[in-house]
Amino acid sequence: MTTPQASVLDDLPGDLMMWVLILSELAVFGAGLMGFLAVRLTDPPGFAEAQAHLHSTGAGINTLVLVTSGWLAALALEAARAGRRARLRALLAGAALLGGVFLFLKAQEYADLWAAGLTFESHAFYTFHMLLTGFHAAHVLAGILLLGLVGWLATPRAVEAGAAFWHMVDLVWVLLFPVVYLI
Amino acid sequence: MKYQTQKIALAYFVVAMALFAVQVTMGLVLGWIYISPNFLSEILPFNVGRMLHTNSLIVWLLLGFFGAAYYLIPEEAEREIHSPKLAWLQLAIFVIGTAGVVVTYLFNLFDGNWLLGNEGREFIEQPRWVKVGIVVAALIFLYNISMTVLAGRKTAITNILLLGLWGLALLFLFAFVNPDNLALDKMYWWYIVHLWVEGTWELVMASILAFLMLKLTGVDREVVEKWLYVIAALALFSGILGTGHHYYWIGTPGYWQWIGSIFSSFEVAPFFAMMSFAFVMVWKGRRDHPNKAALLWSLGCATLAFFGAGVWGFLHTLHGVNYYSHGTQITAAHGHLAFYGAYVCLNLAIITYALPHLLGRDPYNQVLNMVSFWLMSGGVVFMTFTLTFAGTIQTHLQRVNGEGYMDVQDQLWLFYAMRFGSGVAVVLGAVLFIYAVLVPRREIIERGASQPAE
Amino acid sequence: MSVTRAWAWLIALTATSTAVAAIGLSGRWLALVVLALAWAKAELILNRYLHLAQAPNIARGFALGLALFMLALTSLAVAIP
Ligand code: HEM
Ligand code: HEM
Ligand SMILES: [Fe+2]
């Protein structure tokens, strides 16, 4: 049976379930970011003061790292479609490596906050900062593992799913970065 | 009925319905105690009656799920059940365990005994020996159905059903974790209570609904399966961390307020998807199945679950709201409509669908059955409204104005009286339902032309 | 647009956000500028990296959702006293 609704979904580039996941993640992070800005209205000076303790340059570099990593993953999908296994694996390894760089820079920020005695409970700003970036970092870690898995499978379908997850991680970060670090 | 072993389901459904009758009757007793607090206070204290009401609810719903699994798995897997003997043993263990709980509580036996005494945690009060029995019975059940599915055809419906049932049983193991620290105790307690109704049971609900839609509307399996996977993914995504909405005020760290608020708000999504699923399937379906009552219960289930769990759940799930409403009659309003819509209606839907096949009759007495739907659902919905009003007033007087708990309760009398009235309708509806599915052997009121049942 | 060109755009937009913060723009104007840049980046990732450009109907749905979200974020960001 053909249905109008099924045909719209058939246009989706990639697996339906991956898109369900992407939408769910966007919704959750989106709600978190709106919650953050809403709570900020109750204490602007406190939020500004707390934000000053973050590494905003490091976070800017991390944006460059992630979008570049996403670029490599997108190229890997093209290689997978062209049937070039060695190239796709090399590209995915590059993408995963940059994911590692991202996590390394992130860990330094956490370590410095920790050393300054700033934790989850110190201020509402840090509760949000650590929840949002912590959840995001957990997704980066999961994404690195997933890239490893799909690189091993090396089929176009698998690489497409892995890359889609990785782009979602990217997308969340470009929205999170200005809200938490800059404004 | 295509497979002989599907007959096992009949016994499960009958026991389930008997407990259903006990459960709602007990609710009525509780409702009366609210109006006349000394009623039965010597023989049946409120806390014991409440325990019987909620526990018989859980047990009969589980028995209904087991029955549903024994009914639908042979049809899906295209195999007889692996071992009917084990299925009977499992039922016997459940019946003995339930009787043990009732006797232990009614006569307050073995108080404080490690093995035989009750454990006093809502929904999982069972004495430890009963808990062990439940685990054994669950293992028997899982072994039995998993063997059947593994030997036969694997479908999305059996996959998700098995996932839900395995999760349900594994989570119950937390019933054995009972730390002295009250905050930790509660934390684990919610692993069961919340991750059941807002996680694994939702998977069971989605797969049984999918089975019913497949049979009743004749929509392609492919379409049904796509929906089923999406619903299951949404349920797990939102439900697992949604547990946080119970961690606001029990001594867990403050970040749970945000995790709980955000994730549990998205719990509305799977319930909305289930409602859309049911209506879209019916709308697209080409089959005019004679069992109209089963369709009514299925649609009612998806709709009332969306309102009870989704809307009434969202109503008090944000921590800013829950700070005021926590543990008031608003919670009770939500608890009733959610349990009724999602799981009571689900069981009654599959029972309505399966019993004519199991009893070898045409789906007779659709009219009586449908009347029972409207009577029971009307009763529960009305009860939900009275409790919601009562809860709103209670929240304001008690939590905002700071009046004493009992002073506030006195002022809510009118709502409790109305709740009792709606409770009578629910009990009558339940009795009518049981009569309509079990007794009549011929149509009392003419039904329209139809095609043979599948 | 190829993914490589999309990547070049993303780098340029990111550099611009960092630059406007570095030249000392602050407050509401900073919020307006960097949120607009983030919006552009998000559209690029959706359409080019995730290939929604191939499915215009779905891309429109996402664009609408994202626009509403950015509107909400911007209102919350500039509402600061
Ligand atoms: C199928 C129908 C019913 C379902 C699914 C159901 C479910 C429940 C649940 C889940 C609870 C625990 C609520 C909580 O912890 O907040 C409860 C408690 C209760 N129920 Fe029911 N119930 C049903 C029918 C009834 C009926 C007919 C009455 C009678 C009027 C009733 C009266 C009560 C009362 C008085 C309590 C105790 C509330 C308290 O502790 O203050 N229930 N029920
Ligand atoms: C079919 C699914 C559901 C059932 C059967 C159900 C049932 C219940 C019950 C019985 C309680 C009372 C527990 C107790 O304290 O004894 C409860 C509490 C609660 N439920 Fe649900 N629920 C469901 C889904 C949901 C959903 C989807 C949401 C959120 C959107 C939600 C939000 C809540 C909240 C916030 C509480 C705590 C109330 C308080 O603080 O007193 N529930 N639920
Ligand atoms: Fe819950």
PDB file of N, CA, C and O and ligand atoms in Angstrom, chain B residues 50 57 122-123 186 189-190 193-194 197-198 201-202 205 245-246 248-249 263-268 270-271 305 308-318 322-323 325-328 330-332 334-343, ligand 2:
ATOM      1  N   ARG B  50      -5.347  -0.306  50.674  1.00  0.00           N
ATOM      2  CA  ARG B  50      -4.660   0.375  49.577  1.00  0.00           C
ATOM      3  C   ARG B  50      -3.654  -0.553  48.924  1.00  0.00           C
ATOM      4  O   ARG B  50      -3.524  -0.620  47.706  1.00  0.00           O
ATOM      5  N   LEU B  57      -3.905  -4.739  41.279  1.00  0.00           N
ATOM      6  CA  LEU B  57      -3.815  -4.089  39.967  1.00  0.00           C
ATOM      7  C   LEU B  57      -2.588  -4.579  39.201  1.00  0.00           C
ATOM      8  O   LEU B  57      -2.679  -5.056  38.073  1.00  0.00           O
ATOM      9  N   GLU B 122       5.571   0.482  48.615  1.00  0.00           N
ATOM     10  CA  GLU B 122       4.393   0.515  47.760  1.00  0.00           C
ATOM     11  C   GLU B 122       4.636  -0.232  46.450  1.00  0.00           C
ATOM     12  O   GLU B 122       5.663  -0.034  45.794  1.00  0.00           O
ATOM     13  N   PHE B 123       3.690  -1.043  46.076  1.00  0.00           N
ATOM     14  CA  PHE B 123       3.703  -1.881  44.865  1.00  0.00           C
ATOM     15  C   PHE B 123       4.604  -3.100  44.989  1.00  0.00           C
ATOM     16  O   PHE B 123       4.405  -4.101  44.318  1.00  0.00           O
ATOM     17  N   LYS B 186      14.481   4.713  47.845  1.00  0.00           N
ATOM     18  CA  LYS B 186      13.551   5.295  46.875  1.00  0.00           C
ATOM     19  C   LYS B 186      14.137   5.277  45.472  1.00  0.00           C
ATOM     20  O   LYS B 186      13.439   5.059  44.482  1.00  0.00           O
ATOM     21  N   TRP B 189      13.727   1.958  44.171  1.00  0.00           N
ATOM     22  CA  TRP B 189      12.301   1.671  44.048  1.00  0.00           C
ATOM     23  C   TRP B 189      11.765   2.204  42.723  1.00  0.00           C
ATOM     24  O   TRP B 189      11.008   1.541  42.023  1.00  0.00           O
ATOM     25  N   TRP B 190      12.201   3.398  42.360  1.00  0.00           N
ATOM     26  CA  TRP B 190      11.721   3.976  41.099  1.00  0.00           C
ATOM     27  C   TRP B 190      12.262   3.248  39.888  1.00  0.00           C
ATOM     28  O   TRP B 190      11.663   3.297  38.812  1.00  0.00           O
ATOM     29  N   VAL B 193       9.301   0.929  39.621  1.00  0.00           N
ATOM     30  CA  VAL B 193       7.976   1.473  39.367  1.00  0.00           C
ATOM     31  C   VAL B 193       7.961   2.347  38.121  1.00  0.00           C
ATOM     32  O   VAL B 193       7.135   2.185  37.234  1.00  0.00           O
ATOM     33  N   HIS B 194       8.917   3.255  38.025  1.00  0.00           N
ATOM     34  CA  HIS B 194       8.913   4.136  36.857  1.00  0.00           C
ATOM     35  C   HIS B 194       9.367   3.397  35.592  1.00  0.00           C
ATOM     36  O   HIS B 194       8.729   3.490  34.553  1.00  0.00           O
ATOM     37  N   VAL B 197       6.373   1.278  34.185  1.00  0.00           N
ATOM     38  CA  VAL B 197       5.229   1.855  33.465  1.00  0.00           C
ATOM     39  C   VAL B 197       5.643   2.841  32.392  1.00  0.00           C
ATOM     40  O   VAL B 197       4.893   3.089  31.464  1.00  0.00           O
ATOM     41  N   GLU B 198       6.825   3.440  32.512  1.00  0.00           N
ATOM     42  CA  GLU B 198       7.233   4.416  31.507  1.00  0.00           C
ATOM     43  C   GLU B 198       8.425   3.917  30.709  1.00  0.00           C
ATOM     44  O   GLU B 198       9.189   4.698  30.161  1.00  0.00           O
ATOM     45  N   TRP B 201       6.946  -1.521  30.120  1.00  0.00           N
ATOM     46  CA  TRP B 201       5.527  -1.801  29.871  1.00  0.00           C
ATOM     47  C   TRP B 201       5.044  -1.086  28.617  1.00  0.00           C
ATOM     48  O   TRP B 201       4.140  -1.549  27.931  1.00  0.00           O
ATOM     49  N   GLU B 202       5.643   0.064  28.359  1.00  0.00           N
ATOM     50  CA  GLU B 202       5.253   0.783  27.142  1.00  0.00           C
ATOM     51  C   GLU B 202       5.589  -0.038  25.906  1.00  0.00           C
ATOM     52  O   GLU B 202       4.862   0.003  24.909  1.00  0.00           O
ATOM     53  N   MET B 205       2.964  -2.549  25.664  1.00  0.00           N
ATOM     54  CA  MET B 205       1.744  -1.904  25.183  1.00  0.00           C
ATOM     55  C   MET B 205       1.822  -1.688  23.670  1.00  0.00           C
ATOM     56  O   MET B 205       0.880  -2.011  22.932  1.00  0.00           O
ATOM     57  N   HIS B 245      12.224  12.563  37.048  1.00  0.00           N
ATOM     58  CA  HIS B 245      11.117  13.346  37.615  1.00  0.00           C
ATOM     59  C   HIS B 245      10.666  12.819  38.974  1.00  0.00           C
ATOM     60  O   HIS B 245       9.816  13.434  39.613  1.00  0.00           O
ATOM     61  N   HIS B 246      11.225  11.706  39.408  1.00  0.00           N
ATOM     62  CA  HIS B 246      10.950  11.237  40.774  1.00  0.00           C
ATOM     63  C   HIS B 246      12.108  11.535  41.708  1.00  0.00           C
ATOM     64  O   HIS B 246      12.060  11.178  42.882  1.00  0.00           O
ATOM     65  N   TYR B 248      13.378  14.597  42.301  1.00  0.00           N
ATOM     66  CA  TYR B 248      13.470  16.015  42.643  1.00  0.00           C
ATOM     67  C   TYR B 248      13.720  16.260  44.130  1.00  0.00           C
ATOM     68  O   TYR B 248      14.516  17.092  44.501  1.00  0.00           O
ATOM     69  N   TRP B 249      12.950  15.545  44.953  1.00  0.00           N
ATOM     70  CA  TRP B 249      12.948  15.924  46.369  1.00  0.00           C
ATOM     71  C   TRP B 249      13.290  14.763  47.295  1.00  0.00           C
ATOM     72  O   TRP B 249      12.874  14.731  48.436  1.00  0.00           O
ATOM     73  N   PHE B 263      13.733  15.345  30.113  1.00  0.00           N
ATOM     74  CA  PHE B 263      13.461  14.050  29.494  1.00  0.00           C
ATOM     75  C   PHE B 263      12.017  13.610  29.700  1.00  0.00           C
ATOM     76  O   PHE B 263      11.395  13.064  28.801  1.00  0.00           O
ATOM     77  N   SER B 264      11.475  13.851  30.902  1.00  0.00           N
ATOM     78  CA  SER B 264      10.115  13.347  31.108  1.00  0.00           C
ATOM     79  C   SER B 264       9.110  14.149  30.285  1.00  0.00           C
ATOM     80  O   SER B 264       8.065  13.625  29.912  1.00  0.00           O
ATOM     81  N   SER B 265       9.428  15.415  29.957  1.00  0.00           N
ATOM     82  CA  SER B 265       8.509  16.133  29.074  1.00  0.00           C
ATOM     83  C   SER B 265       8.391  15.417  27.736  1.00  0.00           C
ATOM     84  O   SER B 265       7.329  15.392  27.129  1.00  0.00           O
ATOM     85  N   PHE B 266       9.487  14.811  27.296  1.00  0.00           N
ATOM     86  CA  PHE B 266       9.437  14.105  26.018  1.00  0.00           C
ATOM     87  C   PHE B 266       8.756  12.755  26.105  1.00  0.00           C
ATOM     88  O   PHE B 266       8.545  12.097  25.087  1.00  0.00           O
ATOM     89  N   GLU B 267       8.408  12.339  27.310  1.00  0.00           N
ATOM     90  CA  GLU B 267       7.662  11.087  27.424  1.00  0.00           C
ATOM     91  C   GLU B 267       6.279  11.206  26.806  1.00  0.00           C
ATOM     92  O   GLU B 267       5.610  10.204  26.564  1.00  0.00           O
ATOM     93  N   VAL B 268       5.840  12.431  26.614  1.00  0.00           N
ATOM     94  CA  VAL B 268       4.560  12.607  25.934  1.00  0.00           C
ATOM     95  C   VAL B 268       4.645  12.035  24.512  1.00  0.00           C
ATOM     96  O   VAL B 268       3.662  11.495  23.989  1.00  0.00           O
ATOM     97  N   PRO B 270       6.082   9.316  22.901  1.00  0.00           N
ATOM     98  CA  PRO B 270       5.656   7.956  22.536  1.00  0.00           C
ATOM     99  C   PRO B 270       4.150   7.746  22.717  1.00  0.00           C
ATOM    100  O   PRO B 270       3.537   7.029  21.919  1.00  0.00           O
ATOM    101  N   PHE B 271       3.569   8.392  23.725  1.00  0.00           N
ATOM    102  CA  PHE B 271       2.121   8.209  23.912  1.00  0.00           C
ATOM    103  C   PHE B 271       1.347   8.908  22.791  1.00  0.00           C
ATOM    104  O   PHE B 271       0.327   8.409  22.324  1.00  0.00           O
ATOM    105  N   ALA B 305      -4.579   6.713  27.273  1.00  0.00           N
ATOM    106  CA  ALA B 305      -3.180   6.674  27.712  1.00  0.00           C
ATOM    107  C   ALA B 305      -2.511   7.995  27.396  1.00  0.00           C
ATOM    108  O   ALA B 305      -1.749   8.529  28.197  1.00  0.00           O
ATOM    109  N   GLY B 308      -4.004  10.361  30.050  1.00  0.00           N
ATOM    110  CA  GLY B 308      -3.631  10.033  31.434  1.00  0.00           C
ATOM    111  C   GLY B 308      -2.138  10.127  31.670  1.00  0.00           C
ATOM    112  O   GLY B 308      -1.680  10.756  32.623  1.00  0.00           O
ATOM    113  N   ALA B 309      -1.359   9.482  30.797  1.00  0.00           N
ATOM    114  CA  ALA B 309       0.089   9.491  30.977  1.00  0.00           C
ATOM    115  C   ALA B 309       0.666  10.773  30.393  1.00  0.00           C
ATOM    116  O   ALA B 309       1.380  11.511  31.070  1.00  0.00           O
ATOM    117  N   GLY B 310       0.327  11.051  29.140  1.00  0.00           N
ATOM    118  CA  GLY B 310       0.937  12.185  28.464  1.00  0.00           C
ATOM    119  C   GLY B 310       0.510  13.517  29.053  1.00  0.00           C
ATOM    120  O   GLY B 310       1.325  14.252  29.609  1.00  0.00           O
ATOM    121  N   VAL B 311      -0.778  13.827  28.965  1.00  0.00           N
ATOM    122  CA  VAL B 311      -1.214  15.165  29.364  1.00  0.00           C
ATOM    123  C   VAL B 311      -1.180  15.315  30.885  1.00  0.00           C
ATOM    124  O   VAL B 311      -0.577  16.237  31.426  1.00  0.00           O
ATOM    125  N   TRP B 312      -1.820  14.372  31.600  1.00  0.00           N
ATOM    126  CA  TRP B 312      -1.826  14.498  33.065  1.00  0.00           C
ATOM    127  C   TRP B 312      -0.431  14.295  33.658  1.00  0.00           C
ATOM    128  O   TRP B 312      -0.124  14.802  34.722  1.00  0.00           O
ATOM    129  N   GLY B 313       0.416  13.535  32.967  1.00  0.00           N
ATOM    130  CA  GLY B 313       1.791  13.380  33.445  1.00  0.00           C
ATOM    131  C   GLY B 313       2.547  14.679  33.272  1.00  0.00           C
ATOM    132  O   GLY B 313       3.205  15.172  34.195  1.00  0.00           O
ATOM    133  N   PHE B 314       2.420  15.276  32.087  1.00  0.00           N
ATOM    134  CA  PHE B 314       3.141  16.513  31.821  1.00  0.00           C
ATOM    135  C   PHE B 314       2.700  17.628  32.769  1.00  0.00           C
ATOM    136  O   PHE B 314       3.502  18.447  33.200  1.00  0.00           O
ATOM    137  N   LEU B 315       1.418  17.590  33.103  1.00  0.00           N
ATOM    138  CA  LEU B 315       0.843  18.595  33.999  1.00  0.00           C
ATOM    139  C   LEU B 315       1.707  18.838  35.242  1.00  0.00           C
ATOM    140  O   LEU B 315       1.869  19.968  35.684  1.00  0.00           O
ATOM    141  N   HIS B 316       2.260  17.785  35.810  1.00  0.00           N
ATOM    142  CA  HIS B 316       2.991  17.967  37.075  1.00  0.00           C
ATOM    143  C   HIS B 316       4.430  17.477  36.993  1.00  0.00           C
ATOM    144  O   HIS B 316       5.057  17.202  37.999  1.00  0.00           O
ATOM    145  N   THR B 317       4.976  17.384  35.763  1.00  0.00           N
ATOM    146  CA  THR B 317       6.308  16.788  35.667  1.00  0.00           C
ATOM    147  C   THR B 317       7.429  17.816  35.713  1.00  0.00           C
ATOM    148  O   THR B 317       8.568  17.481  36.024  1.00  0.00           O
ATOM    149  N   LEU B 318       7.144  19.078  35.395  1.00  0.00           N
ATOM    150  CA  LEU B 318       8.210  20.082  35.486  1.00  0.00           C
ATOM    151  C   LEU B 318       8.479  20.360  36.961  1.00  0.00           C
ATOM    152  O   LEU B 318       7.547  20.491  37.759  1.00  0.00           O
ATOM    153  N   ASN B 322       5.963  20.508  40.153  1.00  0.00           N
ATOM    154  CA  ASN B 322       5.952  19.364  41.058  1.00  0.00           C
ATOM    155  C   ASN B 322       6.316  19.772  42.488  1.00  0.00           C
ATOM    156  O   ASN B 322       5.896  19.140  43.454  1.00  0.00           O
ATOM    157  N   TYR B 323       7.078  20.851  42.614  1.00  0.00           N
ATOM    158  CA  TYR B 323       7.436  21.367  43.934  1.00  0.00           C
ATOM    159  C   TYR B 323       6.177  21.603  44.766  1.00  0.00           C
ATOM    160  O   TYR B 323       6.143  21.387  45.970  1.00  0.00           O
ATOM    161  N   SER B 325       2.909  20.349  43.696  1.00  0.00           N
ATOM    162  CA  SER B 325       1.857  19.342  43.544  1.00  0.00           C
ATOM    163  C   SER B 325       2.259  17.954  44.051  1.00  0.00           C
ATOM    164  O   SER B 325       1.415  17.072  44.156  1.00  0.00           O
ATOM    165  N   HIS B 326       3.551  17.768  44.335  1.00  0.00           N
ATOM    166  CA  HIS B 326       4.081  16.460  44.715  1.00  0.00           C
ATOM    167  C   HIS B 326       3.226  15.749  45.777  1.00  0.00           C
ATOM    168  O   HIS B 326       2.979  16.294  46.847  1.00  0.00           O
ATOM    169  N   GLY B 327       2.774  14.556  45.430  1.00  0.00           N
ATOM    170  CA  GLY B 327       2.068  13.747  46.428  1.00  0.00           C
ATOM    171  C   GLY B 327       0.685  14.248  46.799  1.00  0.00           C
ATOM    172  O   GLY B 327       0.139  13.852  47.826  1.00  0.00           O
ATOM    173  N   THR B 328       0.087  15.109  46.005  1.00  0.00           N
ATOM    174  CA  THR B 328      -1.287  15.532  46.298  1.00  0.00           C
ATOM    175  C   THR B 328      -2.262  14.660  45.498  1.00  0.00           C
ATOM    176  O   THR B 328      -1.858  13.715  44.832  1.00  0.00           O
ATOM    177  N   ILE B 330      -3.464  15.376  42.852  1.00  0.00           N
ATOM    178  CA  ILE B 330      -3.130  15.466  41.425  1.00  0.00           C
ATOM    179  C   ILE B 330      -2.377  14.220  41.004  1.00  0.00           C
ATOM    180  O   ILE B 330      -2.614  13.650  39.927  1.00  0.00           O
ATOM    181  N   THR B 331      -1.487  13.769  41.881  1.00  0.00           N
ATOM    182  CA  THR B 331      -0.762  12.534  41.586  1.00  0.00           C
ATOM    183  C   THR B 331      -1.741  11.372  41.451  1.00  0.00           C
ATOM    184  O   THR B 331      -1.628  10.547  40.540  1.00  0.00           O
ATOM    185  N   ALA B 332      -2.712  11.300  42.360  1.00  0.00           N
ATOM    186  CA  ALA B 332      -3.680  10.206  42.298  1.00  0.00           C
ATOM    187  C   ALA B 332      -4.516  10.292  41.024  1.00  0.00           C
ATOM    188  O   ALA B 332      -4.805   9.269  40.395  1.00  0.00           O
ATOM    189  N   HIS B 334      -3.604  11.511  38.128  1.00  0.00           N
ATOM    190  CA  HIS B 334      -2.737  11.024  37.043  1.00  0.00           C
ATOM    191  C   HIS B 334      -2.563   9.508  37.134  1.00  0.00           C
ATOM    192  O   HIS B 334      -2.688   8.799  36.124  1.00  0.00           O
ATOM    193  N   GLY B 335      -2.278   9.001  38.332  1.00  0.00           N
ATOM    194  CA  GLY B 335      -2.063   7.558  38.490  1.00  0.00           C
ATOM    195  C   GLY B 335      -3.254   6.765  37.980  1.00  0.00           C
ATOM    196  O   GLY B 335      -3.111   5.762  37.286  1.00  0.00           O
ATOM    197  N   HIS B 336      -4.488   7.226  38.305  1.00  0.00           N
ATOM    198  CA  HIS B 336      -5.671   6.478  37.873  1.00  0.00           C
ATOM    199  C   HIS B 336      -5.854   6.520  36.364  1.00  0.00           C
ATOM    200  O   HIS B 336      -6.021   5.479  35.734  1.00  0.00           O
ATOM    201  N   LEU B 337      -5.823   7.716  35.776  1.00  0.00           N
ATOM    202  CA  LEU B 337      -6.110   7.753  34.331  1.00  0.00           C
ATOM    203  C   LEU B 337      -4.990   7.091  33.527  1.00  0.00           C
ATOM    204  O   LEU B 337      -5.243   6.427  32.522  1.00  0.00           O
ATOM    205  N   ALA B 338      -3.743   7.236  33.989  1.00  0.00           N
ATOM    206  CA  ALA B 338      -2.626   6.641  33.240  1.00  0.00           C
ATOM    207  C   ALA B 338      -2.706   5.118  33.294  1.00  0.00           C
ATOM    208  O   ALA B 338      -2.634   4.442  32.267  1.00  0.00           O
ATOM    209  N   PHE B 339      -2.858   4.579  34.493  1.00  0.00           N
ATOM    210  CA  PHE B 339      -2.936   3.122  34.591  1.00  0.00           C
ATOM    211  C   PHE B 339      -4.148   2.590  33.843  1.00  0.00           C
ATOM    212  O   PHE B 339      -4.077   1.579  33.153  1.00  0.00           O
ATOM    213  N   TYR B 340      -5.247   3.280  34.005  1.00  0.00           N
ATOM    214  CA  TYR B 340      -6.462   2.806  33.338  1.00  0.00           C
ATOM    215  C   TYR B 340      -6.297   2.869  31.821  1.00  0.00           C
ATOM    216  O   TYR B 340      -6.482   1.871  31.121  1.00  0.00           O
ATOM    217  N   GLY B 341      -5.932   4.033  31.311  1.00  0.00           N
ATOM    218  CA  GLY B 341      -5.847   4.199  29.865  1.00  0.00           C
ATOM    219  C   GLY B 341      -4.822   3.271  29.253  1.00  0.00           C
ATOM    220  O   GLY B 341      -5.110   2.530  28.314  1.00  0.00           O
ATOM    221  N   ALA B 342      -3.611   3.302  29.794  1.00  0.00           N
ATOM    222  CA  ALA B 342      -2.552   2.558  29.135  1.00  0.00           C
ATOM    223  C   ALA B 342      -2.706   1.055  29.342  1.00  0.00           C
ATOM    224  O   ALA B 342      -2.667   0.289  28.384  1.00  0.00           O
ATOM    225  N   TYR B 343      -2.865   0.623  30.571  1.00  0.00           N
ATOM    226  CA  TYR B 343      -2.702  -0.817  30.813  1.00  0.00           C
ATOM    227  C   TYR B 343      -4.003  -1.562  31.070  1.00  0.00           C
ATOM    228  O   TYR B 343      -4.139  -2.706  30.635  1.00  0.00           O
TER     229      TYR B 343
HETATM  230  C1  HEM D   2       1.299   4.667  31.446  1.00  0.00           C
HETATM  231  C2  HEM D   2       2.177   5.380  31.962  1.00  0.00           C
HETATM  232  C3  HEM D   2       2.157   5.919  33.354  1.00  0.00           C
HETATM  233  C4  HEM D   2       1.635   5.383  34.489  1.00  0.00           C
HETATM  234  C5  HEM D   2       0.905   4.052  34.638  1.00  0.00           C
HETATM  235  C6  HEM D   2       1.919   6.310  35.562  1.00  0.00           C
HETATM  236  C7  HEM D   2       1.559   6.115  36.882  1.00  0.00           C
HETATM  237  C8  HEM D   2       1.983   6.881  37.947  1.00  0.00           C
HETATM  238  C9  HEM D   2       1.715   6.626  39.331  1.00  0.00           C
HETATM  239  C10 HEM D   2       0.899   5.468  39.874  1.00  0.00           C
HETATM  240  C11 HEM D   2       2.315   7.597  40.059  1.00  0.00           C
HETATM  241  C12 HEM D   2       2.324   7.719  41.583  1.00  0.00           C
HETATM  242  C13 HEM D   2       3.503   7.041  42.124  1.00  0.00           C
HETATM  243  C14 HEM D   2       3.588   7.175  43.619  1.00  0.00           C
HETATM  244  O1  HEM D   2       4.127   8.182  44.084  1.00  0.00           O
HETATM  245  O2  HEM D   2       3.112   6.294  44.300  1.00  0.00           O
HETATM  246  C15 HEM D   2       2.984   8.476  39.132  1.00  0.00           C
HETATM  247  C16 HEM D   2       3.718   9.580  39.483  1.00  0.00           C
HETATM  248  C17 HEM D   2       4.181  10.501  38.580  1.00  0.00           C
HETATM  249  N1  HEM D   2       4.075  10.453  37.198  1.00  0.00           N
HETATM  250 FE1  HEM D   2       3.314   8.948  36.128  1.00  0.00          FE
HETATM  251  N2  HEM D   2       2.583   7.382  35.067  1.00  0.00           N
HETATM  252  C18 HEM D   2       2.751   7.192  33.711  1.00  0.00           C
HETATM  253  C19 HEM D   2       3.357   8.053  32.818  1.00  0.00           C
HETATM  254  C20 HEM D   2       3.823   9.303  33.143  1.00  0.00           C
HETATM  255  C21 HEM D   2       4.341  10.267  32.202  1.00  0.00           C
HETATM  256  C22 HEM D   2       4.441  10.045  30.698  1.00  0.00           C
HETATM  257  C23 HEM D   2       4.707  11.364  32.923  1.00  0.00           C
HETATM  258  C24 HEM D   2       5.300  12.664  32.455  1.00  0.00           C
HETATM  259  C25 HEM D   2       5.091  13.243  31.359  1.00  0.00           C
HETATM  260  C26 HEM D   2       4.455  11.073  34.318  1.00  0.00           C
HETATM  261  C27 HEM D   2       4.739  11.916  35.363  1.00  0.00           C
HETATM  262  C28 HEM D   2       4.635  11.581  36.691  1.00  0.00           C
HETATM  263  C29 HEM D   2       5.141  12.389  37.780  1.00  0.00           C
HETATM  264  C30 HEM D   2       5.849  13.734  37.653  1.00  0.00           C
HETATM  265  C31 HEM D   2       4.871  11.710  38.964  1.00  0.00           C
HETATM  266  C32 HEM D   2       5.236  12.153  40.388  1.00  0.00           C
HETATM  267  C33 HEM D   2       4.076  12.827  41.037  1.00  0.00           C
HETATM  268  C34 HEM D   2       4.436  13.331  42.410  1.00  0.00           C
HETATM  269  O3  HEM D   2       5.454  14.013  42.541  1.00  0.00           O
HETATM  270  O4  HEM D   2       3.695  13.062  43.353  1.00  0.00           O
HETATM  271  N3  HEM D   2       3.910   9.827  34.417  1.00  0.00           N
HETATM  272  N4  HEM D   2       2.752   8.025  37.839  1.00  0.00           N
END
